[in-house]
Amino acid sequence: MMLSKQNVTMLNTSTAVPGGGGRGGGCPPVGIQLEGLILPPVLTIDVVLGLLGNVLALWIFCFKLKSWNPNTLFLFNLVIADFLALVSLPLRIDALLRGHWVFGDGMCRINLFLMFSNRSASIALMTVVAIYRYFKVCHPHHRFNRMTKRQAVFVSLFVWLLVISPRVPMLAYNHIKGSGERTQCFFFTSYKEASRAIIILVSMHRILTVLEFVVPMAMLLFCSVRIFSFLRGRQMGNPGKMRKAMRVCVAIVAVFMVCFLPTTITTIGLWVNRSFFPADCASFYTFTQLTIVSLGLNFLNSALDPIVYVFSSSMFRKALCSSLPRALRCGQHAAEDENTASSSGTQSTTQQELKSMGADRGSEAM
């Protein structure tokens, strides 16, 4: 009976040498199977939606916001992180559609570096936004709320340095697998083809993947619970304010759960398989495929982050509503715009009358 290519691969991954976790043996290389079918359309949707949302957000940040505050600066850095991911995705989509990587070793290293740095930067910056909101609501007189824009810039630079530094070693090693028309650019490698340095690097990556989700998630839940408890005690007569203040935390927690939880779970699965069941190549193959597929959800955050901007910045929300056509504007903002326009028109008319009166008096004095 003839076996399909996927069945042959699964058969091969099940015939590992016992104790194959060492450098000399182990599971055969993992080729493109499940991710080759699922990731191209998912990543294409991520790129299209991400570009539309983030180009609009960048336009509002650069041309519509008249003044910036620390929260705005943190959100702007989140836009930059999203663009880094969007730049890296077209090459990945091309490789998946072709079935092999054609852009060489250097672009492979940069591509992987940008992909994983974006995940770390997005998580860190969204956590900073949530913490900033927590201090604003629960500790309004704390000196953290008196942060200047200059200090916010230094905080942003520190966050970038913190998330990029652990990923820099990825640029030092060749991640190309196979040869000819079978070359692949994968950071996840089988035991058989991995050197000791790569094994250590992958282990560090798995630790970071878990920690950079678990620790920020715990902080986000703490901030959300504290904000909810604080506002429930102080704003019993105005539940609308409590809902508005909670939106940013709910939005960030939702993005975390949808985009980053699946990768964390599959990474833990790979970790357990590598540590306790090194000869179980079928499980290694399954978790590796699922981990690569879950990366598609990682990059969905680039499309969902504009929702975070809307919920977490009233300045951004007002600028967005004022930029939309009048028929599509929020009812409240449209009414405010009309009132503002009428009042500003009245003020400008009065100012013009005063100026003309002043000019007449001046001419009379002359």
CSV table of C-alpha atoms in Angstrom, one decimal, residues 64-300:
chain,number,residue,atom,x,y,z
A,64,LYS,CA,-3.6,64.1,14.4
A,65,LEU,CA,-2.5,64.1,18.0
A,66,LYS,CA,-1.5,67.7,19.0
A,67,SER,CA,0.0,66.7,22.3
A,68,TRP,CA,1.6,63.5,23.6
A,69,ASN,CA,1.7,62.0,27.1
A,70,PRO,CA,3.7,59.0,28.4
A,71,ASN,CA,0.8,56.6,27.6
A,72,THR,CA,0.8,57.9,24.0
A,73,LEU,CA,4.5,57.3,23.7
A,74,PHE,CA,4.2,53.7,25.0
A,75,LEU,CA,1.4,53.0,22.4
A,76,PHE,CA,3.5,54.6,19.7
A,77,ASN,CA,6.3,52.1,20.5
A,78,LEU,CA,3.8,49.3,20.3
A,79,VAL,CA,3.0,50.4,16.7
A,80,ILE,CA,6.8,50.2,15.9
A,81,ALA,CA,6.9,46.7,17.3
A,82,ASP,CA,3.9,45.7,15.1
A,83,PHE,CA,5.6,47.1,12.0
A,84,LEU,CA,8.7,45.0,12.7
A,85,ALA,CA,6.6,41.9,12.7
A,86,LEU,CA,4.7,42.9,9.6
A,87,VAL,CA,8.0,43.5,7.7
A,88,SER,CA,9.1,39.9,8.6
A,89,LEU,CA,5.9,38.1,7.6
A,90,PRO,CA,6.0,38.4,3.7
A,91,LEU,CA,9.2,36.4,3.5
A,92,ARG,CA,7.7,33.8,5.8
A,93,ILE,CA,4.6,33.6,3.7
A,94,ASP,CA,6.7,33.2,0.5
A,95,ALA,CA,8.7,30.4,2.1
A,96,LEU,CA,5.6,28.5,3.1
A,97,LEU,CA,4.0,28.8,-0.4
A,98,ARG,CA,7.2,27.7,-2.1
A,99,GLY,CA,7.8,24.9,0.3
A,100,HIS,CA,11.4,26.1,1.0
A,101,TRP,CA,13.5,29.1,2.0
A,102,VAL,CA,15.2,31.0,-0.9
A,103,PHE,CA,16.5,34.2,0.9
A,104,GLY,CA,19.7,32.9,2.3
A,105,ASP,CA,21.2,32.6,5.8
A,106,GLY,CA,21.5,36.3,6.6
A,107,MET,CA,17.8,37.1,5.9
A,108,CYS,CA,16.8,33.9,7.8
A,109,ARG,CA,18.5,35.1,11.0
A,110,ILE,CA,17.0,38.6,10.7
A,111,ASN,CA,13.6,37.2,9.9
A,112,LEU,CA,13.6,35.0,13.0
A,113,PHE,CA,15.0,37.8,15.1
A,114,LEU,CA,12.3,40.2,14.1
A,115,MET,CA,9.5,37.6,14.6
A,116,PHE,CA,10.4,36.7,18.1
A,117,SER,CA,11.5,40.3,19.2
A,118,ASN,CA,8.0,41.5,18.1
A,119,ARG,CA,6.3,39.0,20.4
A,120,SER,CA,8.5,40.1,23.4
A,121,ALA,CA,8.1,43.8,22.7
A,122,SER,CA,4.4,43.6,22.2
A,123,ILE,CA,3.9,41.8,25.5
A,124,ALA,CA,6.3,44.1,27.4
A,125,LEU,CA,4.7,47.3,26.1
A,126,MET,CA,1.2,46.2,26.6
A,127,THR,CA,2.1,45.4,30.2
A,128,VAL,CA,3.6,48.9,30.7
A,129,VAL,CA,0.4,50.4,29.4
A,130,ALA,CA,-1.7,48.4,31.8
A,131,ILE,CA,0.6,49.3,34.8
A,132,TYR,CA,0.5,53.0,33.8
A,133,ARG,CA,-3.4,52.8,33.8
A,134,TYR,CA,-3.3,51.0,37.2
A,135,PHE,CA,-1.3,53.8,38.8
A,136,LYS,CA,-3.5,56.5,37.2
A,137,VAL,CA,-6.6,54.9,38.7
A,138,CYS,CA,-5.5,53.3,42.0
A,139,HIS,CA,-2.7,55.7,43.0
A,140,PRO,CA,-3.5,59.0,41.4
A,141,HIS,CA,-1.0,60.9,43.7
A,142,HIS,CA,1.9,58.6,43.1
A,143,ARG,CA,5.0,60.2,41.6
A,144,PHE,CA,4.8,57.6,38.8
A,145,ASN,CA,1.9,59.6,37.4
A,146,ARG,CA,4.1,62.6,37.2
A,147,MET,CA,6.3,60.9,34.6
A,148,THR,CA,7.5,63.3,31.9
A,149,LYS,CA,7.7,62.6,28.2
A,150,ARG,CA,11.5,62.4,28.5
A,151,GLN,CA,11.2,59.8,31.2
A,152,ALA,CA,8.7,57.9,29.2
A,153,VAL,CA,11.2,57.8,26.3
A,154,PHE,CA,13.8,56.3,28.6
A,155,VAL,CA,11.3,53.7,29.9
A,156,SER,CA,10.6,52.8,26.3
A,157,LEU,CA,14.2,52.4,25.5
A,158,PHE,CA,14.8,50.3,28.5
A,159,VAL,CA,11.9,48.0,27.5
A,160,TRP,CA,13.4,47.6,24.0
A,161,LEU,CA,16.8,46.8,25.4
A,162,LEU,CA,15.3,44.3,27.9
A,163,VAL,CA,13.4,42.4,25.2
A,164,ILE,CA,15.9,42.5,22.4
A,165,SER,CA,19.0,41.5,24.4
A,166,PRO,CA,18.0,37.9,24.9
A,167,ARG,CA,17.2,37.5,21.2
A,168,VAL,CA,20.5,38.9,19.9
A,169,PRO,CA,22.2,35.4,20.1
A,170,MET,CA,19.8,34.3,17.4
A,171,LEU,CA,21.7,36.4,14.9
A,172,ALA,CA,24.9,34.6,15.7
A,173,TYR,CA,23.9,31.1,14.4
A,174,ASN,CA,22.8,29.6,11.1
A,175,HIS,CA,19.2,28.4,11.2
A,176,ILE,CA,19.0,27.0,7.7
A,177,LYS,CA,18.0,23.4,7.6
A,178,GLY,CA,18.4,21.1,4.6
A,179,SER,CA,19.9,21.9,1.2
A,180,GLY,CA,18.9,22.7,-2.4
A,181,GLU,CA,15.1,23.0,-2.8
A,182,ARG,CA,14.6,21.5,0.7
A,183,THR,CA,16.1,24.4,2.7
A,184,GLN,CA,14.0,25.7,5.6
A,185,CYS,CA,14.4,28.6,7.9
A,186,PHE,CA,13.3,27.2,11.3
A,187,PHE,CA,14.4,28.1,14.8
A,188,PHE,CA,12.7,24.9,16.1
A,189,THR,CA,15.1,22.1,15.2
A,190,SER,CA,15.1,18.3,15.7
A,191,TYR,CA,17.6,16.8,18.2
A,192,LYS,CA,19.4,15.0,15.4
A,193,GLU,CA,20.6,18.1,13.6
A,194,ALA,CA,21.2,20.4,16.5
A,195,SER,CA,24.6,21.4,17.9
A,196,ARG,CA,25.0,22.0,21.6
A,197,ALA,CA,24.9,25.7,21.1
A,198,ILE,CA,21.6,25.5,19.2
A,199,ILE,CA,20.1,23.2,21.9
A,200,ILE,CA,21.1,25.8,24.6
A,201,LEU,CA,19.7,28.6,22.5
A,202,VAL,CA,16.4,26.9,21.9
A,203,SER,CA,16.2,26.0,25.6
A,204,MET,CA,16.7,29.7,26.4
A,205,HIS,CA,14.0,30.6,23.9
A,206,ARG,CA,11.5,28.2,25.5
A,207,ILE,CA,12.2,29.6,29.0
A,208,LEU,CA,11.7,33.2,27.7
A,209,THR,CA,8.5,32.2,25.8
A,210,VAL,CA,7.0,30.9,29.0
A,211,LEU,CA,8.2,33.6,31.4
A,212,GLU,CA,7.4,36.5,29.2
A,213,PHE,CA,3.8,35.3,29.1
A,214,VAL,CA,3.3,34.0,32.7
A,215,VAL,CA,4.9,37.0,34.5
A,216,PRO,CA,3.1,39.8,32.5
A,217,MET,CA,-0.2,37.9,32.6
A,218,ALA,CA,0.0,37.7,36.4
A,219,MET,CA,0.7,41.5,36.5
A,220,LEU,CA,-2.2,42.2,34.1
A,221,LEU,CA,-4.6,40.2,36.3
A,222,PHE,CA,-3.4,41.9,39.4
A,223,CYS,CA,-3.9,45.3,37.8
A,224,SER,CA,-7.3,44.4,36.5
A,225,VAL,CA,-8.5,43.1,39.9
A,226,ARG,CA,-7.1,46.1,41.8
A,227,ILE,CA,-8.7,48.6,39.3
A,228,PHE,CA,-12.0,46.8,39.5
A,229,SER,CA,-12.0,46.6,43.3
A,230,PHE,CA,-10.9,50.3,43.6
A,231,LEU,CA,-13.6,51.6,41.3
A,232,ARG,CA,-16.3,49.4,42.7
A,233,GLY,CA,-15.6,51.0,46.1
A,234,ARG,CA,-15.3,54.6,44.9
A,235,GLN,CA,-17.8,54.7,41.9
A,236,MET,CA,-20.8,52.9,43.1
A,237,GLY,CA,-23.0,55.6,41.7
A,238,ASN,CA,-21.3,55.8,38.4
A,239,PRO,CA,-20.8,52.3,36.8
A,240,GLY,CA,-20.0,53.9,33.5
A,241,LYS,CA,-16.7,55.2,34.7
A,242,MET,CA,-15.8,51.8,36.0
A,243,ARG,CA,-16.6,50.2,32.7
A,244,LYS,CA,-14.5,52.7,30.8
A,245,ALA,CA,-11.5,52.3,33.1
A,246,MET,CA,-11.7,48.5,32.9
A,247,ARG,CA,-11.8,48.4,29.1
A,248,VAL,CA,-8.1,48.8,28.6
A,249,CYS,CA,-7.2,45.9,31.0
A,250,VAL,CA,-9.9,43.7,29.5
A,251,ALA,CA,-8.7,44.4,26.0
A,252,ILE,CA,-5.1,43.7,26.8
A,253,VAL,CA,-6.0,40.5,28.7
A,254,ALA,CA,-8.1,39.3,25.7
A,255,VAL,CA,-5.3,39.9,23.3
A,256,PHE,CA,-2.9,38.0,25.6
A,257,MET,CA,-5.1,35.0,25.8
A,258,VAL,CA,-6.0,34.8,22.1
A,259,CYS,CA,-2.5,35.6,20.7
A,260,PHE,CA,0.1,34.3,23.2
A,261,LEU,CA,-1.5,31.6,25.3
A,262,PRO,CA,-1.5,28.9,22.5
A,263,THR,CA,2.3,29.3,21.8
A,264,THR,CA,3.0,29.2,25.5
A,265,ILE,CA,1.1,25.9,25.9
A,266,THR,CA,2.8,24.2,22.9
A,267,THR,CA,6.2,25.5,24.0
A,268,ILE,CA,5.6,23.9,27.4
A,269,GLY,CA,4.6,20.7,25.6
A,270,LEU,CA,7.9,20.7,23.6
A,271,TRP,CA,9.8,21.4,26.8
A,272,VAL,CA,8.2,18.4,28.6
A,273,ASN,CA,8.8,16.2,25.6
A,274,ARG,CA,12.4,17.2,25.2
A,275,SER,CA,13.1,16.8,29.0
A,276,PHE,CA,11.2,13.6,29.9
A,277,PHE,CA,10.3,11.8,26.6
A,278,PRO,CA,13.3,12.4,24.2
A,279,ALA,CA,12.6,9.2,22.3
A,280,ASP,CA,8.9,10.1,21.6
A,281,CYS,CA,9.4,11.6,18.1
A,282,ALA,CA,5.7,11.5,17.3
A,283,SER,CA,5.0,13.9,20.2
A,284,PHE,CA,8.0,16.0,19.2
A,285,TYR,CA,6.7,16.3,15.7
A,286,THR,CA,3.1,17.1,16.8
A,287,PHE,CA,4.2,19.8,19.3
A,288,THR,CA,6.6,21.3,16.9
A,289,GLN,CA,4.0,21.6,14.2
A,290,LEU,CA,1.5,23.1,16.6
A,291,THR,CA,4.0,25.6,17.9
A,292,ILE,CA,4.8,26.8,14.4
A,293,VAL,CA,1.1,27.0,13.6
A,294,SER,CA,0.4,29.0,16.8
A,295,LEU,CA,2.9,31.6,15.6
A,296,GLY,CA,0.1,32.7,13.3
A,297,LEU,CA,-1.9,33.8,16.4
A,298,ASN,CA,1.2,35.5,17.8
A,299,PHE,CA,1.1,37.9,14.8
A,300,LEU,CA,-2.6,38.4,15.1
